[in-house]
Coordinates of C-alpha atoms and ligand atoms in Angstrom, one line a residue:
X1439 CA 21.9 -20.6 12.2
X1440 CA 20.3 -23.2 14.3
X1441 CA 17.7 -25.2 12.4
X1442 CA 15.0 -27.5 13.7
X1443 CA 14.7 -31.1 12.6
X1444 CA 11.8 -30.1 10.3
X1445 CA 13.8 -27.3 8.7
X1446 CA 16.8 -29.6 8.2
X1447 CA 14.6 -32.0 6.4
X1448 CA 13.2 -29.3 4.2
X1449 CA 16.7 -28.2 3.4
X1450 CA 17.6 -31.8 2.7
X1451 CA 14.9 -32.1 0.0
X1452 CA 12.2 -34.0 1.9
X1453 CA 9.6 -31.7 0.5
X1454 CA 11.1 -31.5 -3.0
X1455 CA 13.8 -29.3 -4.6
X1456 CA 11.7 -26.1 -4.8
X1457 CA 11.1 -26.0 -1.1
X1458 CA 14.7 -27.0 -0.4
X1459 CA 15.9 -24.1 -2.5
X1460 CA 13.4 -21.7 -0.8
X1461 CA 14.6 -22.5 2.7
X1462 CA 18.2 -22.4 1.6
X1463 CA 17.7 -18.8 0.4
X1464 CA 16.0 -17.9 3.7
X1465 CA 18.9 -19.4 5.7
X1466 CA 21.5 -17.5 3.6
X1467 CA 19.4 -14.3 3.9
X1468 CA 19.1 -14.8 7.7
X1469 CA 22.8 -15.6 8.1
X1470 CA 23.8 -12.5 6.2
X1471 CA 21.9 -10.4 8.8
X1472 CA 23.0 -12.4 11.8
X1473 CA 19.7 -14.2 12.5
X1474 CA 20.0 -17.0 15.0
X1475 CA 17.0 -19.1 13.8
X1476 CA 14.0 -19.3 11.5
X1477 CA 10.5 -18.7 12.9
X1478 CA 7.1 -19.9 11.8
X1479 CA 5.0 -17.3 10.1
X1480 CA 1.2 -17.2 10.2
X1481 CA 0.3 -15.1 7.2
X1482 CA 1.9 -14.0 3.9
X1483 CA 1.1 -11.1 1.4
X1484 CA 2.7 -12.3 -1.8
X1485 CA 4.6 -10.1 -4.3
X1486 CA 2.8 -8.5 -7.3
X1487 CA 3.9 -10.4 -10.3
X1488 CA 3.3 -7.8 -12.9
X1489 CA 3.0 -7.9 -16.7
X1490 CA 4.8 -4.6 -17.0
X1491 CA 8.1 -6.2 -15.9
X1492 CA 9.6 -8.2 -18.7
X1493 CA 9.6 -11.9 -18.0
X1494 CA 8.0 -11.7 -14.6
X1495 CA 4.7 -13.4 -15.3
X1496 CA 6.4 -16.1 -17.4
X1497 CA 8.8 -16.8 -14.5
X1498 CA 5.9 -16.9 -12.0
X1499 CA 3.9 -19.3 -14.1
X1500 CA 7.0 -21.5 -14.4
X1501 CA 7.4 -21.5 -10.6
X1502 CA 3.8 -22.5 -10.1
X1503 CA 4.2 -25.3 -12.6
X1504 CA 6.7 -27.0 -10.3
X1505 CA 3.7 -27.9 -8.1
X1506 CA 4.9 -26.0 -5.1
X1507 CA 2.1 -24.7 -2.8
X1508 CA 2.0 -22.1 -0.1
X1509 CA 2.0 -23.2 3.5
X1510 CA 0.2 -20.3 5.2
X1511 CA -2.8 -18.2 4.2
X1512 CA -1.4 -16.0 1.4
X1513 CA -3.0 -13.0 -0.2
X1514 CA -1.6 -11.3 -3.3
X1515 CA -0.6 -7.7 -4.1
X1516 CA -1.7 -5.4 -7.0
X1517 CA -1.2 -6.1 -10.7
X1518 CA -1.0 -3.9 -13.7
X1519 CA -4.5 -4.9 -15.0
X1520 CA -8.1 -5.0 -13.7
X1521 CA -8.4 -8.7 -14.4
X1522 CA -12.2 -8.8 -14.3
X1523 CA -12.8 -5.6 -16.4
X1524 CA -9.5 -4.9 -18.2
X1525 CA -11.2 -2.7 -20.8
X1526 CA -12.2 -0.1 -18.3
X1527 CA -8.6 1.0 -17.8
X1528 CA -7.8 1.1 -21.6
X1529 CA -4.9 -1.3 -21.0
X1530 CA -3.5 -2.7 -24.3
X1531 CA -5.1 -6.1 -24.9
X1532 CA -1.8 -8.1 -25.1
X1533 CA -0.6 -6.8 -21.8
X1534 CA -4.0 -7.6 -20.2
X1535 CA -3.8 -11.1 -21.6
X1536 CA -0.3 -11.6 -20.3
X1537 CA -1.2 -10.3 -16.8
X1538 CA -4.3 -12.6 -16.7
X1539 CA -2.0 -15.7 -16.9
X1540 CA -1.0 -15.0 -13.3
X1541 CA -4.3 -15.9 -11.9
X1542 CA -4.4 -19.6 -12.6
X1543 CA -0.7 -19.8 -11.6
X1544 CA -1.5 -18.3 -8.2
X1545 CA -4.5 -20.5 -7.8
X1546 CA -2.3 -23.6 -8.5
X1547 CA -0.1 -22.5 -5.7
X1548 CA -2.9 -21.8 -3.2
X1549 CA -2.4 -18.0 -3.3
X1550 CA -5.7 -16.1 -2.8
X1551 CA -6.4 -13.8 -5.7
X1552 CA -7.0 -10.6 -3.7
X1553 CA -4.7 -8.3 -5.8
X1554 CA -4.7 -5.4 -3.4
X1555 CA -2.4 -3.2 -1.4
X1556 CA -4.9 -3.3 1.6
X1557 CA -5.4 -7.0 2.5
X1558 CA -6.2 -5.9 6.0
X1559 CA -9.5 -4.5 4.7
X1560 CA -10.4 -8.0 3.6
X1561 CA -10.1 -9.4 7.1
X1562 CA -6.5 -10.7 7.0
X1563 CA -5.7 -9.6 10.5
X1564 CA -3.0 -11.8 12.1
X1565 CA -2.8 -11.8 15.9
X1566 CA -0.9 -9.1 17.8
X1567 CA 2.8 -10.1 18.1
X1568 CA 2.6 -12.8 15.4
X1569 CA 5.3 -13.3 12.8
X1570 CA 4.4 -12.6 9.1
X1571 CA 6.0 -12.0 5.8
X1572 CA 4.6 -9.3 3.6
X1573 CA 5.3 -7.2 0.6
X1574 CA 3.8 -3.8 -0.2
X1575 CA 5.2 -1.0 2.0
X1576 CA 1.8 0.5 2.8
X1577 CA 0.5 -2.8 4.1
X1578 CA 3.7 -3.7 5.9
X1579 CA 3.7 -0.5 7.9
X1580 CA 0.0 -0.9 8.8
X1581 CA 0.5 -4.5 10.0
X1582 CA 3.5 -3.5 12.1
X1583 CA 2.2 -0.3 13.5
X1584 CA -1.6 -0.5 13.8
X1585 CA -2.0 -4.3 14.3
X1586 CA 1.2 -5.0 16.1
X1587 CA 1.7 -8.0 13.8
X1588 CA 5.4 -8.3 13.0
X1589 CA 6.9 -8.2 9.5
X1590 CA 9.9 -6.9 7.6
X1591 CA 9.8 -5.5 4.1
X1592 CA 9.8 -9.0 2.6
X1593 CA 10.5 -8.2 -1.1
X1594 CA 11.0 -11.3 -3.3
X1595 CA 12.0 -13.4 -0.3
X1596 CA 8.3 -13.4 0.5
X1597 CA 7.8 -16.1 -2.1
X1598 CA 10.3 -18.3 -0.1
X1599 CA 8.4 -17.6 3.1
X1600 CA 5.1 -18.5 1.5
X1601 CA 6.2 -21.9 0.4
X1602 CA 8.1 -22.8 3.6
X1603 CA 6.1 -21.0 6.2
X1604 CA 9.4 -19.6 7.6
X1605 CA 11.3 -16.4 7.9
X1606 CA 14.6 -15.5 9.7
X1607 CA 14.2 -14.0 13.2
X1608 CA 15.6 -10.5 12.5
X1609 CA 14.7 -6.9 11.9
X1610 CA 11.3 -5.7 13.0
X1611 CA 10.5 -9.2 14.3
X1612 CA 12.8 -8.4 17.3
X1613 CA 11.6 -6.3 20.2
X1614 CA 14.8 -4.1 20.2
X1615 CA 14.1 -2.9 16.7
X1616 CA 10.6 -1.8 17.5
X1617 CA 11.3 1.0 19.9
X1618 CA 10.7 4.6 18.8
X1619 CA 13.6 6.8 17.6
X1620 CA 12.3 10.3 17.0
X1621 CA 9.4 12.1 18.8
X1622 CA 7.1 14.3 16.7
X1623 CA 4.6 16.6 18.5
X1624 CA 1.9 17.4 16.1
X1625 CA 0.5 20.9 16.7
X1626 CA -2.1 21.1 14.0
X1627 CA -5.7 22.3 14.6
X1628 CA -7.9 19.2 15.2
X1629 CA -10.2 20.1 12.3
X1630 CA -7.3 19.9 9.9
X1631 CA -6.7 16.3 11.2
X1632 CA -10.2 15.4 10.0
X1633 CA -8.8 15.2 6.5
X1634 CA -7.1 12.1 5.0
X1635 CA -4.8 14.2 2.8
X1636 CA -3.4 16.1 5.9
X1637 CA -2.4 12.7 7.4
X1638 CA -0.6 12.0 4.1
X1639 CA 1.2 15.3 4.2
X1640 CA 2.1 14.6 7.8
X1641 CA 3.5 11.2 6.7
X1642 CA 5.4 12.8 3.9
X1643 CA 7.0 15.4 6.2
X1644 CA 8.0 12.9 8.9
X1645 CA 9.1 10.3 6.4
X1646 CA 11.5 12.8 4.8
X1647 CA 13.1 13.4 8.2
X1648 CA 13.4 9.9 9.7
X1649 CA 14.2 7.8 6.6
X1650 CA 14.1 4.3 7.9
X1651 CA 13.8 5.0 11.6
X1652 CA 10.8 4.6 13.9
X1653 CA 8.8 7.8 14.5
X1654 CA 6.6 8.3 17.5
X1655 CA 3.9 10.7 16.5
X1656 CA 2.0 12.5 19.3
X1657 CA -1.2 13.8 17.8
X1658 CA -3.8 16.0 19.6
X1659 CA -6.7 13.6 19.0
X1660 CA -7.3 10.1 20.3
X1661 CA -10.1 9.0 18.0
X1662 CA -8.3 8.3 14.8
X1663 CA -10.0 6.8 11.8
X1664 CA -8.6 3.6 10.1
X1665 CA -8.3 5.4 6.8
X1666 CA -6.1 8.2 8.3
X1667 CA -3.7 5.6 9.6
X1668 CA -3.6 4.0 6.2
X1669 CA -2.8 7.3 4.5
X1670 CA -0.2 8.3 7.1
X1671 CA 1.5 4.9 7.0
X1672 CA 1.6 4.7 3.2
X1673 CA 3.2 8.1 2.9
X1674 CA 5.7 7.5 5.7
X1675 CA 6.7 4.3 3.9
X1676 CA 7.3 6.1 0.6
X1677 CA 8.6 9.6 1.5
X1678 CA 11.0 7.7 3.8
X1679 CA 11.3 4.0 4.1
X1680 CA 9.5 3.8 7.4
X1681 CA 8.4 0.3 8.4
X1682 CA 6.9 1.0 11.9
X1683 CA 5.5 4.0 13.6
X1684 CA 3.8 4.6 16.9
X1685 CA 1.0 6.9 18.0
X1686 CA 0.8 7.0 21.8
X1687 CA -2.7 6.1 23.0
X1688 CA -3.7 4.8 19.5
X1689 CA -1.3 2.1 18.3
X1690 CA -0.9 -1.0 20.4
X1691 CA 2.7 -1.0 21.3
X1692 CA 2.5 2.6 22.5
X1693 CA 0.0 3.1 25.3
X1694 CA 2.2 6.0 26.4
X1695 CA 5.1 8.0 24.9
X1696 CA 7.5 6.2 27.4
X1697 CA 6.3 2.8 26.2
X1698 CA 6.9 3.8 22.6
X1699 CA 10.5 4.5 23.4
X1700 CA 10.9 1.4 25.6
X1701 CA 11.8 3.8 28.4
X1702 CA 14.7 5.4 26.5
X1703 CA 15.1 9.1 25.4
X1704 CA 14.2 10.0 21.9
X1705 CA 17.2 10.8 19.7
X1706 CA 15.4 13.8 18.3
X1707 CA 12.3 16.0 18.9
X1708 CA 10.3 17.9 16.4
X1709 CA 7.2 20.0 16.4
X1710 CA 4.9 19.8 13.3
X1711 CA 2.9 22.9 12.6
X1712 CA 0.8 24.1 9.6
X1713 CA 4.0 25.7 8.2
X1714 CA 5.7 22.3 7.7
X1715 CA 2.5 20.8 6.3
X1716 CA 2.0 23.6 3.8
X1717 CA 5.5 23.0 2.5
X1718 CA 4.5 19.5 1.6
X1719 CA 1.3 20.6 -0.2
X1720 CA 3.4 23.1 -2.2
X1721 CA 6.0 20.4 -3.1
X1722 CA 3.3 17.9 -4.3
X1723 CA 1.3 20.5 -6.2
X1724 CA 2.6 21.5 -9.5
X1725 CA -0.8 22.3 -11.2
X1726 CA -1.8 25.9 -11.1
X1727 CA -5.1 26.7 -9.3
X1728 CA -7.9 26.7 -12.0
X1729 CA -5.7 24.9 -14.6
X1730 CA -7.2 22.1 -16.7
X1731 CA -6.7 18.6 -15.4
X1732 CA -7.3 15.2 -17.1
X1733 CA -7.1 12.6 -14.2
X1734 CA -8.5 12.4 -10.7
X1735 CA -7.4 9.4 -8.6
X1736 CA -9.0 8.3 -5.3
X1737 CA -8.2 5.0 -3.6
X1738 CA -4.5 5.0 -2.7
X1739 CA -4.2 2.8 -0.8
X1740 CA -7.2 0.8 -2.1
X1741 CA -10.5 2.1 -0.7
X1742 CA -12.9 0.4 1.7
X1743 CA -16.6 0.2 1.2
X1744 CA -17.4 3.3 3.3
X1745 CA -14.9 5.4 1.3
X1746 CA -16.6 4.2 -2.0
X1747 CA -20.0 5.0 -0.5
X1748 CA -18.8 8.6 0.2
X1749 CA -17.6 9.1 -3.3
X1750 CA -20.8 7.6 -4.8
X1751 CA -23.0 10.0 -2.8
X1752 CA -20.9 13.0 -3.8
X1753 CA -21.0 12.0 -7.5
X1754 CA -24.7 11.1 -7.4
X1755 CA -26.5 13.2 -10.1
X1756 CA -23.2 14.9 -11.2
X1757 CA -21.1 14.4 -14.3
X1758 CA -17.3 14.1 -14.6
X1759 CA -16.0 16.7 -17.2
X1760 CA -15.3 15.5 -20.7
X1761 CA -11.7 14.4 -21.1
X1762 CA -11.2 13.7 -17.4
X1763 CA -10.6 10.1 -16.2
X1764 CA -11.7 9.7 -12.6
X1765 CA -10.6 6.4 -11.0
X1766 CA -11.6 5.1 -7.6
X1767 CA -9.3 2.1 -6.9
X1768 CA -10.2 -0.7 -4.6
X1769 CA -9.9 -4.5 -4.3
X1770 CA -12.2 -6.8 -6.3
X1771 CA -14.2 -8.0 -3.2
X1772 CA -15.0 -4.5 -2.1
X1773 CA -16.0 -3.7 -5.7
X1774 CA -18.4 -6.6 -5.7
X1775 CA -20.0 -5.4 -2.5
X1776 CA -20.1 -1.8 -3.9
X1777 CA -21.9 -3.2 -7.0
X1778 CA -24.4 -5.0 -4.8
X1779 CA -24.9 -1.8 -2.8
X1780 CA -25.5 0.3 -5.9
X1781 CA -22.4 2.5 -5.4
X1782 CA -20.7 1.4 -8.5
X1783 CA -23.7 2.3 -10.6
X1784 CA -23.9 5.8 -9.1
X1785 CA -20.2 6.3 -9.8
X1786 CA -20.4 5.0 -13.3
X1787 CA -23.5 7.1 -14.1
X1788 CA -21.4 10.1 -13.3
X1789 CA -18.7 9.0 -15.7
X1790 CA -16.2 7.8 -13.1
X1791 CA -14.8 4.3 -12.7
X1792 CA -14.3 1.8 -9.9
X1793 CA -11.1 0.0 -10.7
X1794 CA -10.0 -3.2 -9.0
X1795 CA -6.7 -5.1 -8.8
X1796 CA -4.5 -2.1 -9.9
X1797 CA -4.0 1.7 -9.6
X1798 CA -2.4 4.3 -11.9
X1799 CA 1.2 3.8 -11.0
X1800 CA 1.0 0.0 -11.2
X1801 CA -0.8 0.2 -14.5
X1802 CA 0.1 0.5 -18.2
X1803 CA 0.2 4.2 -17.7
X1804 CA 3.9 4.1 -16.6
X1805 CA 6.1 6.0 -19.1
X1806 CA 8.1 2.9 -20.0
X1807 CA 5.0 0.8 -20.7
X1808 CA 3.4 3.5 -22.7
X1809 CA 6.5 3.7 -24.9
X1810 CA 6.5 -0.1 -25.3
X1811 CA 2.9 -0.2 -26.4
X1812 CA 2.9 3.0 -28.5
X1813 CA 0.5 4.8 -26.2
X1814 CA 0.4 8.6 -25.6
X1815 CA 3.3 9.5 -23.4
X1816 CA 2.9 10.8 -20.8
X1817 CA -0.5 9.2 -20.6
X1818 CA -1.7 11.7 -18.1
X1819 CA -1.0 15.5 -18.1
X1820 CA -2.3 16.6 -14.8
X1821 CA -3.5 14.4 -11.9
X1822 CA -5.4 15.6 -8.8
X1823 CA -5.3 13.2 -5.9
X1824 CA -5.7 13.0 -2.1
X1825 CA -2.9 10.5 -1.6
X1826 CA 0.7 11.5 -0.8
X1827 CA 1.9 8.0 -1.8
X1828 CA 0.3 8.2 -5.2
X1829 CA 1.7 11.7 -5.8
X1830 CA 5.2 10.6 -4.6
X1831 CA 5.3 8.2 -7.6
X1832 CA 3.2 9.6 -10.4
X1833 CA 5.6 12.5 -11.2
X1834 CA 8.5 10.1 -11.9
X1835 CA 6.6 7.0 -13.2
X1836 CA 3.8 8.6 -15.2
X1837 CA 5.5 11.9 -15.8
X1838 CA 2.5 14.2 -15.1
X1839 CA 1.9 17.3 -13.1
X1840 CA 0.2 16.7 -9.7
X1841 CA -1.9 18.3 -7.0
X1842 CA -2.6 17.2 -3.5
X1843 CA -5.9 18.2 -2.0
X1844 CA -8.9 16.8 0.0
X1845 CA -11.5 14.4 -1.3
X1846 CA -14.2 17.0 -1.9
X1847 CA -11.9 19.1 -3.9
X1848 CA -10.8 16.1 -5.9
X1849 CA -14.4 15.3 -6.8
X1850 CA -15.1 19.0 -7.6
X1851 CA -12.0 19.0 -9.9
X1852 CA -13.3 15.9 -11.7
X1853 CA -16.6 17.6 -12.3
X1854 CA -15.3 21.0 -13.5
X1855 CA -12.2 19.6 -15.3
X1856 CA -10.0 22.1 -13.5
X1857 CA -7.9 22.0 -10.4
X1858 CA -10.1 23.5 -7.7
X1859 CA -7.8 24.5 -4.8
Ligands
F3S140 FE1 -1.9 0.8 -3.6 FE2 -1.2 1.8 -5.8 FE3 -1.3 3.3 -3.8 S1 -0.6 -0.2 -5.0 S2 -0.8 2.0 -2.1 S3 -3.0 2.3 -4.7 S4 0.3 3.4 -5.3

């Protein structure tokens, strides 16, 4: 790999051994994938360093104690605890205390304590075509597809990018890897596409087919809400391992279908009708209609202020059924604004909770963590949710029954304590 003078100096230890080690890892990583050089990144979303993984927080604190600092604006991903209000999730105190040690460590390194899977909702919007290094598959796919800001699935190498400001030029940073592979013609009634959960089901179906390829999704509407793209991307990234998608006329690298394929022919063509979408609802719904439920989750990926306002208005004057936990997950800044706007009070008055920094599958409710802390296992029996990504994980990680439905039915289910199909 060809290195610049600055990079050679870093490698030689001019900025200390931790930076030298970081750039060495990046060089080796790039060489393994045939990258010709490193590039400068403009933004980084840093890995969740979570208390539920043995030794992870201690290791991260040790890393921060070396004095190393990040070189580019760096936000941070979700944790297992709501650091400001740990008690509202019923997390065991020792685990909350362990997780809280990450915050001063991140501050020492210059990492911003956002603790969210949707940093784009906080205004971290790098320029179109810029190079970035991110973790969190639902954020990565959004940055690539909707913003046209280039990133791979960074994994733990993101730490090395944060402290060097570098990444190997490879993967989705290169034009040739950004062209569409499969064409999907969506033939759903436009009123169906007004629902967030339908975009999740669409993502689930397409993700299952394409795996890690680049789907081009031709939808019959051109006015697409940001939250639908979030739900679609998050589910594409988890049902498959999709890192980039295009919607002609909507996403910036696909003004037309031809542009999405860089002038080439798609390797496959599929039509998506209600039939395929119904299969996904059936697959993700194991709770019988009318059966008792004990958890309703909204906010996967983390909600924006408008989504919280909608829930607050729906819950206003209502009451969540006894024995049902109803979580609305978001980032801490949005929760602050939602407190200011009176939305949190309305939600709490109804017996629901606005949770920041975490979500059910990242929390202590995972089967393994429940066992470690002697908590009821599974911690949840039946979860109703409008997110395909959440439901892709909760069955395995929390071990509960699940149901995918729209936001209004989720809220209705929380109030009646039963799954309202
Ligand atoms: Fe975010 Fe948790 Fe969903 S990290 S994307 S709310 S699974």
